[in-house]
């Protein structure tokens, strides 16, 4: 031991007999007499967390009786192709306009050099009673690419929802024919990005009245780039994206209004930064009336693309404080959501990450983001899990948004929740409070039986139009979980479908409600979570309030419009007026 | 059969080697313990929470009490001696462990079996598990070590680390609280405690823990950084910045401190300072105080990723022979690992042994024929061997396998240049630049090539891209100035010169460019 070492380092690594006899003995005797010697040797068992008195489940898994027979397959054949570990997307969208959200599951497939016939994606029509009908074949949307995610939007402005699917390989755009069928128009539209697409979103970023398409790309991968990776003790396992060092750039397709798109990646300056893109949250983060994009990257710095209002973007994540975590580390960004937890009118960000990294909550303070994860009670509970899909919603209608995080590992870990699936983990449900803090809900994940799976996408929406938010979780190499909200809450709720002057969902609009003495803000968004397309209707829990006193919409572009008061317990439509 | 025999023979050889090493280490450890300086012992005693001697005169009652105590402790020790020793911790899924790890850990397990009441042996085994991130096993070993040697604070610290790694934050907190209570001068535990408390949002208690770190380890920047972290969360940016500046004085260049300082400056509205510090600290991550046991971890890490990292570190340091040894050893245990083969081949190339490199790469190709990296390296190797046609064939194969990887196009360009297919080479580099637009070296390479081919207008574009991507790259500004001069674009040449003068006003190349520019202007 060097004598020049700082004094605080001088702690013996060996047991010293002399010290024992001169110091320990009297101490030991005293402790012995006190009768509590051995108690101090062992770590205390972990205290249980949870919501204490009320341990009723919030959700019921209704998959078994739903007729949804989709079973995801990653095609794992022992070779650990990298895309296998992240596949599993899901979309909720009303393809037939009957008022109920239908289900679209994105399938993995097979990645080997001679892939077997891939089973393809599936579309299920919602009958409205928690049963579904497989309409994939009739609809013609069973793309058999190695799938990741999807989004819905009316790109051709004909009043029905079209569908875009991302793949490891060429993506696919399905035009809705309006009669329950779709046509693959990828080639005509020019949107068949052949990278490894993940989350994607239709949004009118240049406010020309046509929805454009933003596609997050993960890494530049091909079978020839595959690597061999091993767990810490030499067991074959999936690699980390960092091993490939092949970050991709995201793609912006600008809608030309004639059924075609142009690749605006370079002209919008998105080509200036690369990353391992997984999650997208599109919103106006600085309140200038223009829509910005936040991209959660896996193991590389996240990107905050701030719009300049004329079709260009500048990347400002680092200076804004949301590129890296509080300690300057590029975490493994998977899912992301923009949410106003404080109800102060600006949007905060929440991201899911790898185990041993916390999921991270960035509070927006005048355009600067501050890592407030720990203060909000979300740090320690997430350390042991790898989060993917996520969403905020007021599941229990108490007036504060709650949080659901779908988990599933990407590497072998010591503790196994499912002997047949080493990557399986339970999902987590957190109850929000007026103070902005969250507490984990027990039973874990909000279901009476612990559901452990390798969960990926989670999509959120009111599937039975009963006024509460349900969840659909896509699981890698397994069946999905359809979680029906069963909270028997005495509280009230209200929902709005917010439409722009073209009749499409006004993605990016923010809606403020005044109820009793509180204000609540929501944003109209389809794309958040991970590789998911969600219910764009906005939902509020009202507590005991019987009505909303005032509703104000801030449309993309910054114009505000007031809509008066509304009685609780119904779903309303708010349409942008064409006159100023 | 042949391979199995080989493995078995190697394993027994390694085990005996390891036994020798362990014996030596143990002897050395005991010797260190005997020769510990007085100062060290004093500090140890303080850390262990002992009280100073009260003087020579003791009342009879105290002596009696001590007698009772001796009897009590004697009885306890007797009981402990008769009681079962802690169980030897063996991984629950031992059958799934890689033979290399198993071979490494076995002697350590054996030593615990031989001395089941030796806290050091349990702790050392715990460190082997910790280094390989077998956290349940590490936790159990440290628990045993703590039970056998309750006065060793490092055992408790590592028990807390393992507990935390297993996701049991409350459990880890309990161990840490108990540790700092029992060893109030033990800065490492205070630091871990502060960090764990921050994660639970217990800001006030965390502040107190970090203050303890500063008190007991005033020359360690981690205490100041921890306290600054607390201040940042409380939005006290002024105090946070002060503390972080102190941390940076103690450890200049610490990137974690820089990142936090960037956040503090950002909070104070000092945008330019914030940007500078955030850039300096980007990708730094959370740092813990390195305790003496943590220093022992690296050699125990036997997973392929860790070993690769160590070998790559040797390569980076130019110690290629050592890197080769490391890769060769790893390859013996992982004979089908193509990445190890590729890296070993690169090392051979750097050691000017292209034939060995080629053999290794051909082995990699036989193992996995569709790995682009193998073909990139085969192309490089054949360039080194002077077999350019073969090199181009391999480069073409690499491009086919990984058309979106810039590296494949770059190696192809290199081969094409050997054949003087300059236009094709430029095209290949252009593709690479599209794939990696941030790579200033690539833009410079393209610019230089275009300039050589008298394609000055194109060269200008690439040099300009290089200056955008690397504004502090002097050569990019000089080359841009040069090419602009040749094109007669004096305004842009002047701008490039001005940028170069800002970077290096006294550089002779800058002076030369300035002279040429002024000569050009005079001629006009």
Coordinates of C-alpha atoms in Angstrom, one line a residue, chain A residues 1 3 5-16 19-21 23-30 32-33 37-47 49 81 113 193-196 220-236 244-247 249 271-274 299-301 316 318-330 355-356 358 365-366 368-375 377-381 383-384 412 414-415, chain B residues 29 32-33 36 39-41 43-46 48 50 66 69-70 72-73 76-77 93 96-98 101 120 132-136 143 146-154 156 159 165-166 168-171 174-175 178 186-188 195 198-201 203 216-217 219-220 229 232-233 235 237 259-260 263 266 271 274-275 278-279 281-286 289-290 292-293 295 302-305 334 336-339 370-373 401-402 404-405 434-435 437-438:
Chain A
X1 CA 0.0 0.0 0.0
X3 CA 2.0 5.8 1.6
X5 CA -2.4 7.3 -1.3
X6 CA -5.1 9.6 -0.1
X7 CA -6.0 8.8 3.5
X8 CA -9.7 7.9 2.7
X9 CA -8.5 5.0 0.6
X10 CA -6.7 3.4 3.5
X11 CA -9.1 0.7 4.6
X12 CA -7.7 -2.7 5.1
X13 CA -8.8 -5.5 2.8
X14 CA -7.8 -8.1 5.3
X15 CA -8.9 -9.3 8.6
X16 CA -6.5 -8.3 11.4
X19 CA -7.5 -5.5 16.0
X20 CA -10.0 -8.2 16.6
X21 CA -8.8 -9.0 20.1
X23 CA -11.2 -3.8 19.7
X24 CA -13.8 -6.3 18.7
X25 CA -13.8 -8.3 21.8
X26 CA -15.3 -5.8 24.2
X27 CA -17.6 -4.6 21.5
X28 CA -18.7 -8.1 20.7
X29 CA -19.3 -8.8 24.3
X30 CA -21.5 -5.8 24.7
X32 CA -23.7 -10.3 22.7
X33 CA -25.1 -9.2 26.1
X37 CA -25.3 -9.6 17.5
X38 CA -26.2 -11.5 14.4
X39 CA -28.9 -9.1 13.5
X40 CA -26.5 -6.6 12.2
X41 CA -24.8 -9.0 9.8
X42 CA -27.4 -9.4 7.2
X43 CA -29.0 -7.1 4.8
X44 CA -32.6 -6.3 5.7
X45 CA -35.1 -7.8 3.3
X46 CA -36.5 -5.4 0.9
X47 CA -39.5 -3.5 2.0
X49 CA -43.8 -1.2 -2.2
X81 CA -29.9 -12.1 -35.2
X113 CA -30.4 -16.7 -45.0
X193 CA -37.5 3.2 -46.8
X194 CA -35.4 0.0 -46.7
X195 CA -33.6 0.6 -43.5
X196 CA -34.5 -0.8 -40.1
X220 CA -27.9 0.1 -40.5
X221 CA -28.0 -3.6 -40.2
X222 CA -27.7 -6.5 -42.5
X223 CA -27.0 -10.2 -41.9
X224 CA -23.4 -9.5 -43.1
X225 CA -23.0 -7.1 -40.2
X226 CA -24.2 -9.5 -37.6
X227 CA -21.8 -10.1 -34.7
X228 CA -21.3 -12.8 -32.1
X229 CA -21.9 -11.5 -28.6
X230 CA -21.8 -13.3 -25.3
X231 CA -23.2 -12.8 -21.8
X232 CA -20.8 -11.9 -19.0
X233 CA -19.9 -15.5 -18.5
X234 CA -19.6 -16.6 -22.0
X235 CA -23.2 -17.6 -22.8
X236 CA -24.3 -16.6 -26.4
X244 CA -22.5 -2.5 -34.5
X245 CA -21.5 1.2 -34.4
X246 CA -23.9 1.7 -37.3
X247 CA -26.3 4.4 -36.3
X249 CA -30.5 8.6 -39.8
X271 CA -29.7 14.0 -42.2
X272 CA -27.3 15.9 -40.0
X273 CA -27.5 13.6 -37.0
X274 CA -27.5 9.9 -36.7
X299 CA -27.4 3.9 -26.6
X300 CA -26.8 7.1 -28.5
X301 CA -27.7 10.7 -27.7
X316 CA -31.0 20.9 -29.8
X318 CA -27.8 18.5 -25.7
X319 CA -28.2 22.1 -24.8
X320 CA -31.8 21.5 -23.9
X321 CA -30.8 18.8 -21.4
X322 CA -32.6 15.8 -22.9
X323 CA -29.9 14.2 -25.1
X324 CA -28.2 12.4 -22.2
X325 CA -29.2 11.5 -18.7
X326 CA -28.4 13.7 -15.7
X327 CA -24.8 12.3 -15.6
X328 CA -24.1 12.8 -19.3
X329 CA -24.7 9.2 -20.3
X330 CA -26.5 8.1 -23.5
X355 CA -32.2 -2.4 -16.6
X356 CA -29.6 -0.8 -14.3
X358 CA -33.6 4.3 -14.6
X365 CA -38.7 24.1 -17.3
X366 CA -39.0 27.0 -19.8
X368 CA -34.9 23.3 -20.6
X369 CA -35.4 19.7 -19.6
X370 CA -34.3 18.6 -16.1
X371 CA -34.0 15.0 -15.0
X372 CA -36.6 14.7 -12.3
X373 CA -36.9 10.9 -12.3
X374 CA -35.9 10.4 -8.7
X375 CA -38.0 13.2 -7.2
X377 CA -40.5 8.4 -7.5
X378 CA -39.7 6.7 -10.8
X379 CA -36.0 6.0 -10.5
X380 CA -35.5 3.1 -8.0
X381 CA -38.6 1.0 -9.2
X383 CA -33.7 0.0 -12.1
X384 CA -34.3 -3.7 -12.3
X412 CA -29.9 -12.7 -20.1
X414 CA -29.8 -13.5 -13.2
X415 CA -33.4 -13.5 -12.1
Chain B
X29 CA -1.7 -10.5 1.4
X32 CA 1.1 -6.9 3.7
X33 CA -1.1 -7.3 6.7
X36 CA 1.1 -2.5 7.7
X39 CA -0.7 5.2 10.3
X40 CA -2.7 2.7 8.3
X41 CA -3.7 0.7 11.4
X43 CA -7.0 4.8 10.3
X44 CA -8.4 1.3 10.1
X45 CA -9.3 1.5 13.7
X46 CA -11.1 4.8 13.1
X48 CA -14.0 0.5 12.2
X50 CA -13.3 1.9 17.7
X66 CA -14.3 -7.3 30.8
X69 CA -17.3 -10.1 28.2
X70 CA -14.3 -12.4 27.6
X72 CA -19.3 -14.3 26.7
X73 CA -17.2 -13.8 23.6
X76 CA -19.9 -17.2 21.4
X77 CA -16.7 -18.1 19.4
X93 CA -26.7 -22.6 -13.3
X96 CA -24.6 -23.2 -18.5
X97 CA -21.4 -21.3 -17.6
X98 CA -18.7 -21.1 -20.2
X101 CA -15.2 -18.9 -16.6
X120 CA -11.1 -13.2 2.8
X132 CA -18.5 -11.3 -14.0
X133 CA -21.8 -9.7 -12.9
X134 CA -23.1 -12.9 -11.3
X135 CA -24.9 -10.7 -8.7
X136 CA -26.9 -13.3 -6.7
X143 CA -23.0 -11.9 3.0
X146 CA -19.6 -10.0 6.4
X147 CA -20.9 -12.6 8.7
X148 CA -17.4 -14.0 9.2
X149 CA -15.7 -10.6 9.4
X150 CA -18.3 -8.0 10.6
X151 CA -15.6 -5.4 11.0
X152 CA -14.6 -5.3 7.3
X153 CA -16.5 -2.3 5.8
X154 CA -15.6 -3.2 2.3
X156 CA -20.5 -4.6 3.6
X159 CA -22.8 -6.5 -0.3
X165 CA -27.6 -4.5 -8.7
X166 CA -30.2 -7.1 -8.0
X168 CA -33.3 -4.4 -4.2
X169 CA -32.9 -0.7 -3.6
X170 CA -34.4 -0.7 -0.1
X171 CA -32.2 -3.7 0.9
X174 CA -30.4 -0.7 4.7
X175 CA -27.0 -2.2 4.3
X178 CA -25.9 0.3 8.7
X186 CA -15.9 5.2 5.6
X187 CA -16.3 7.6 2.7
X188 CA -17.0 5.0 0.0
X195 CA -26.2 8.0 -4.6
X198 CA -30.8 10.4 -4.7
X199 CA -32.3 7.6 -6.7
X200 CA -35.1 7.3 -4.2
X201 CA -35.6 11.1 -4.2
X203 CA -32.6 14.7 -1.4
X216 CA -13.8 12.2 5.2
X217 CA -12.4 12.4 1.7
X219 CA -9.5 15.5 -1.8
X220 CA -11.9 13.3 -3.7
X229 CA -26.0 17.0 -7.9
X232 CA -28.8 21.0 -9.2
X233 CA -31.9 19.1 -8.2
X235 CA -32.2 24.3 -8.7
X237 CA -27.3 26.5 -9.8
X259 CA -21.4 17.5 -17.8
X260 CA -22.9 18.5 -14.4
X263 CA -26.2 21.7 -16.6
X266 CA -27.4 26.1 -18.4
X271 CA -25.5 29.2 -22.8
X274 CA -23.0 25.3 -20.9
X275 CA -22.6 24.1 -24.4
X278 CA -21.9 19.6 -22.0
X279 CA -19.8 18.7 -25.0
X281 CA -18.8 15.8 -20.6
X282 CA -21.0 14.1 -23.1
X283 CA -21.1 10.3 -22.7
X284 CA -19.3 10.4 -19.4
X285 CA -21.9 8.7 -17.1
X286 CA -22.1 8.3 -13.4
X289 CA -15.5 6.3 -5.8
X290 CA -13.1 3.5 -6.6
X292 CA -9.7 -0.9 -3.0
X293 CA -11.7 -4.0 -3.9
X295 CA -9.4 -2.1 -8.2
X302 CA -13.6 -13.5 -17.9
X303 CA -16.6 -12.7 -20.2
X304 CA -15.7 -12.3 -23.8
X305 CA -16.8 -8.6 -24.0
X334 CA -13.9 -19.4 -28.1
X336 CA -15.6 -20.2 -33.4
X337 CA -15.8 -16.5 -32.5
X338 CA -15.4 -14.6 -35.7
X339 CA -15.0 -11.2 -34.0
X370 CA -21.4 -13.7 -44.6
X371 CA -19.6 -11.4 -42.2
X372 CA -18.7 -8.2 -43.9
X373 CA -16.0 -7.3 -41.5
X401 CA -22.9 -7.9 -47.7
X402 CA -23.1 -4.4 -46.0
X404 CA -25.0 0.7 -45.9
X405 CA -21.7 0.6 -44.0
X434 CA -23.4 9.9 -47.7
X435 CA -23.5 7.1 -45.2
X437 CA -21.8 12.7 -43.4
X438 CA -20.3 13.6 -40.0

